[in-house]
C-alpha cells in the first residue's frame, strides 16, 4: 500500500483495519517471527510511531486479530441461548459458525497453527477462542452426553481448521476449504439432528 497523501487521510478505524489486514498477510506469508516492524511500516506506508499508536507490539496485533473471532463466538452463544432446544440445534449452530468463517479467518487459523508459543501466551492472557468454545459445547450437549458426544460436537465446530490443515500442502481455494468443512459439519452433526 502506498503512503497516503495529505489530502487522502484515513480515519483511525480505517488505519487500524488496514494494519490488521496487512499484518495478517505478512505474518502468514513470511511468518510471525520473520516479519519485522519495519516490514509492517513499509507495507503500510506508515511511520513506526503511527503503527505503535494503534498497536503496542506485533503480539498486540495478533491478539486483536483473534479477538474478532472471540466477538463472533460471543454472538454465537447469544444466538444459541435464544433458540428453542430442538434436535437440529447443534447442526444449525455449527453451520452458523462456519458461515461466519471468511478467507481472512482461515488465514488467522494458519497463523495460529504456525505460532503455537504465541497462541499459548495469548491463552494465558485469556485471549483464546478455543477455550471459550467450552461454553458452546455446554449449551449444545445433552446433559447425559458422554466424552465421545462432546468430542463430536467440538469436531463439528472445528471442521474449517481440519479442512485448512488438510489443504495446506495444496493450492486449494478457500471456497473449497469451506465447502469441504460444511460437508464435514453436516456429517458430524447429522446423527444429532436425526435423534
Tab-separated table of C-alpha atoms in Angstrom:
chain	number	residue	atom	x	y	z
A	1	UNK	CA	0.000	0.000	0.000
A	2	UNK	CA	1.380	3.396	-0.916
A	3	UNK	CA	1.623	6.131	1.681
A	4	UNK	CA	-1.392	8.384	1.746
A	5	UNK	CA	-1.051	11.987	0.710
A	6	UNK	CA	-2.080	14.799	2.952
A	7	UNK	CA	-5.447	15.000	1.188
A	8	UNK	CA	-6.183	11.255	1.475
A	9	UNK	CA	-6.262	10.714	5.204
A	10	UNK	CA	-7.762	7.561	6.647
A	11	UNK	CA	-9.749	7.520	9.833
A	12	UNK	CA	-8.223	5.817	12.852
A	13	UNK	CA	-10.571	2.842	12.414
A	14	UNK	CA	-9.642	2.527	8.730
A	15	UNK	CA	-5.937	2.669	9.559
A	16	UNK	CA	-6.344	0.070	12.273
A	17	UNK	CA	-8.272	-2.248	9.924
A	18	UNK	CA	-5.604	-1.824	7.238
A	19	UNK	CA	-2.848	-2.630	9.741
A	20	UNK	CA	-4.669	-5.827	10.704
A	21	UNK	CA	-5.229	-6.834	7.071
A	22	UNK	CA	-1.620	-6.215	6.008
A	23	UNK	CA	-0.146	-7.747	9.161
A	24	UNK	CA	-2.209	-10.910	8.712
A	25	UNK	CA	-0.994	-11.211	5.130
A	26	UNK	CA	2.664	-10.657	6.083
A	27	UNK	CA	2.507	-12.926	9.135
A	28	UNK	CA	1.119	-15.787	7.049
A	29	UNK	CA	3.418	-15.192	4.061
A	30	UNK	CA	6.706	-14.517	5.876
A	31	UNK	CA	5.963	-15.937	9.304
A	32	UNK	CA	5.218	-14.086	12.513
A	33	UNK	CA	8.785	-14.121	13.837
A	34	UNK	CA	10.308	-13.216	10.457
A	35	UNK	CA	8.024	-10.210	9.955
A	36	UNK	CA	9.606	-7.102	11.414
A	37	UNK	CA	8.006	-3.862	12.468
A	38	UNK	CA	9.879	-2.301	9.574
A	39	UNK	CA	8.209	-4.764	7.165
A	40	UNK	CA	4.838	-3.690	8.507
A	41	UNK	CA	5.506	0.055	8.345
A	42	UNK	CA	6.911	-0.173	4.813
A	43	UNK	CA	3.980	-2.259	3.549
A	44	UNK	CA	1.534	0.146	5.155
A	45	UNK	CA	3.290	3.403	4.311
A	46	UNK	CA	3.252	4.362	7.992
A	47	UNK	CA	5.861	5.585	10.410
A	48	UNK	CA	6.820	3.372	13.317
A	49	UNK	CA	5.183	5.810	15.745
A	50	UNK	CA	1.934	5.685	13.739
A	51	UNK	CA	1.953	1.880	13.933
A	52	UNK	CA	2.640	1.992	17.682
A	53	UNK	CA	-0.177	4.491	18.129
A	54	UNK	CA	-2.602	1.744	17.097
A	55	UNK	CA	-0.792	-1.347	18.431
A	56	UNK	CA	1.867	-1.660	21.133
A	57	UNK	CA	3.519	-4.694	19.542
A	58	UNK	CA	3.226	-7.436	16.941
A	59	UNK	CA	1.685	-9.629	19.639
A	60	UNK	CA	-0.934	-6.948	20.244
A	61	UNK	CA	-1.805	-7.082	16.531
A	62	UNK	CA	-2.291	-10.854	16.680
A	63	UNK	CA	-4.386	-10.534	19.849
A	64	UNK	CA	-6.614	-8.059	18.028
A	65	UNK	CA	-6.936	-10.426	15.054
A	66	UNK	CA	-8.019	-13.227	17.387
A	67	UNK	CA	-10.397	-11.018	19.391
A	68	UNK	CA	-12.561	-10.509	16.291
A	69	UNK	CA	-13.339	-14.219	16.258
A	70	UNK	CA	-13.945	-14.129	20.008
A	71	UNK	CA	-16.655	-11.499	19.441
A	72	UNK	CA	-18.168	-13.789	16.797
A	73	UNK	CA	-18.191	-16.586	19.363
A	74	UNK	CA	-19.903	-14.389	21.960
A	75	UNK	CA	-22.593	-13.589	19.385
A	76	UNK	CA	-22.998	-17.303	18.657
A	77	UNK	CA	-23.520	-18.021	22.364
A	78	UNK	CA	-26.221	-15.341	22.490
A	79	UNK	CA	-27.887	-16.827	19.409
A	80	UNK	CA	-27.798	-20.368	20.829
A	81	UNK	CA	-29.326	-19.296	24.134
A	82	UNK	CA	-32.202	-17.611	22.252
A	83	UNK	CA	-33.015	-20.746	20.208
A	84	UNK	CA	-35.531	-23.448	21.094
A	85	UNK	CA	-33.840	-26.705	22.121
A	86	UNK	CA	-34.538	-28.752	19.021
A	87	UNK	CA	-32.559	-31.832	17.917
A	88	UNK	CA	-31.098	-29.922	14.953
A	89	UNK	CA	-29.761	-27.047	17.080
A	90	UNK	CA	-26.161	-28.391	17.171
A	91	UNK	CA	-26.097	-28.618	13.381
A	92	UNK	CA	-27.653	-25.191	12.895
A	93	UNK	CA	-25.216	-23.652	15.379
A	94	UNK	CA	-22.160	-25.313	13.831
A	95	UNK	CA	-23.222	-24.270	10.324
A	96	UNK	CA	-23.889	-20.735	11.544
A	97	UNK	CA	-20.355	-20.616	12.966
A	98	UNK	CA	-18.941	-21.962	9.720
A	99	UNK	CA	-20.957	-19.476	7.644
A	100	UNK	CA	-19.193	-16.682	9.547
A	101	UNK	CA	-15.785	-18.032	8.560
A	102	UNK	CA	-14.102	-15.850	5.941
A	103	UNK	CA	-10.887	-16.344	3.976
A	104	UNK	CA	-9.296	-13.901	6.457
A	105	UNK	CA	-10.384	-16.159	9.318
A	106	UNK	CA	-8.711	-19.066	7.519
A	107	UNK	CA	-5.515	-17.002	7.299
A	108	UNK	CA	-5.752	-16.292	11.025
A	109	UNK	CA	-6.165	-20.039	11.663
A	110	UNK	CA	-2.986	-20.725	9.678
A	111	UNK	CA	-1.225	-18.053	11.707
A	112	UNK	CA	-2.430	-19.650	14.947
A	113	UNK	CA	-1.381	-23.163	13.891
A	114	UNK	CA	2.080	-21.972	12.864
A	115	UNK	CA	2.690	-19.983	16.060
A	116	UNK	CA	1.725	-22.183	18.980
A	117	UNK	CA	4.027	-20.497	21.551
A	118	UNK	CA	2.416	-17.147	20.726
A	119	UNK	CA	-1.061	-18.657	20.982
A	120	UNK	CA	-0.212	-20.150	24.386
A	121	UNK	CA	0.889	-16.683	25.590
A	122	UNK	CA	-2.386	-15.207	24.365
A	123	UNK	CA	-4.332	-18.033	26.028
A	124	UNK	CA	-2.627	-17.253	29.331
A	125	UNK	CA	-3.948	-13.709	28.964
A	126	UNK	CA	-7.487	-15.032	28.416
A	127	UNK	CA	-7.468	-14.303	24.678
A	128	UNK	CA	-8.041	-17.868	23.457
A	129	UNK	CA	-11.092	-18.603	21.300
A	130	UNK	CA	-10.686	-22.379	21.597
A	131	UNK	CA	-11.049	-22.355	25.382
A	132	UNK	CA	-14.193	-20.251	25.074
A	133	UNK	CA	-15.820	-22.991	22.991
A	134	UNK	CA	-16.451	-24.938	26.197
A	135	UNK	CA	-19.461	-22.664	26.749
A	136	UNK	CA	-20.853	-23.514	23.300
A	137	UNK	CA	-20.430	-27.243	23.885
A	138	UNK	CA	-22.045	-26.965	27.323
A	139	UNK	CA	-25.052	-25.226	25.758
A	140	UNK	CA	-25.464	-27.773	22.965
A	141	UNK	CA	-24.562	-31.117	24.530
A	142	UNK	CA	-27.353	-33.042	26.233
A	143	UNK	CA	-26.937	-33.447	29.984
A	144	UNK	CA	-26.187	-37.148	29.548
A	145	UNK	CA	-23.604	-36.567	26.779
A	146	UNK	CA	-20.505	-38.668	27.188
A	147	UNK	CA	-16.957	-37.703	26.242
A	148	UNK	CA	-17.367	-39.019	22.680
A	149	UNK	CA	-20.539	-36.994	22.105
A	150	UNK	CA	-18.814	-33.854	23.370
A	151	UNK	CA	-15.778	-34.521	21.159
A	152	UNK	CA	-18.009	-34.907	18.110
A	153	UNK	CA	-19.546	-31.523	18.866
A	154	UNK	CA	-16.113	-29.932	19.209
A	155	UNK	CA	-15.080	-31.521	15.916
A	156	UNK	CA	-18.224	-30.191	14.212
A	157	UNK	CA	-17.137	-26.660	15.105
A	158	UNK	CA	-13.534	-27.253	14.024
A	159	UNK	CA	-14.122	-28.568	10.507
A	160	UNK	CA	-12.735	-25.399	8.887
A	161	UNK	CA	-9.486	-25.830	10.803
A	162	UNK	CA	-9.260	-29.505	9.888
A	163	UNK	CA	-10.010	-28.834	6.210
A	164	UNK	CA	-7.499	-25.993	6.181
A	165	UNK	CA	-4.739	-28.192	7.582
A	166	UNK	CA	-5.599	-30.979	5.137
A	167	UNK	CA	-5.402	-28.486	2.264
A	168	UNK	CA	-2.207	-26.824	3.487
A	169	UNK	CA	0.210	-28.663	1.167
A	170	UNK	CA	-2.008	-27.887	-1.826
A	171	UNK	CA	-3.187	-24.732	-3.524
A	172	UNK	CA	-6.807	-25.342	-2.552
A	173	UNK	CA	-9.046	-22.304	-2.902
A	174	UNK	CA	-10.538	-21.037	0.386
A	175	UNK	CA	-14.052	-21.567	-1.006
A	176	UNK	CA	-13.258	-25.263	-1.493
A	177	UNK	CA	-11.855	-25.490	2.034
A	178	UNK	CA	-15.067	-24.004	3.407
A	179	UNK	CA	-17.260	-26.227	1.213
A	180	UNK	CA	-15.441	-29.337	2.465
A	181	UNK	CA	-15.787	-28.068	6.035
A	182	UNK	CA	-19.533	-27.593	5.523
A	183	UNK	CA	-19.898	-31.180	4.311
A	184	UNK	CA	-17.922	-32.442	7.303
A	185	UNK	CA	-20.001	-30.357	9.716
A	186	UNK	CA	-23.211	-31.790	8.294
A	187	UNK	CA	-21.847	-35.342	8.542
A	188	UNK	CA	-20.709	-34.853	12.136
A	189	UNK	CA	-23.974	-33.343	13.284
A	190	UNK	CA	-26.431	-35.454	11.287
A	191	UNK	CA	-26.916	-38.103	13.994
A	192	UNK	CA	-27.790	-35.351	16.483
A	193	UNK	CA	-30.203	-33.774	14.006
A	194	UNK	CA	-31.877	-37.120	13.354
A	195	UNK	CA	-32.216	-38.084	17.007
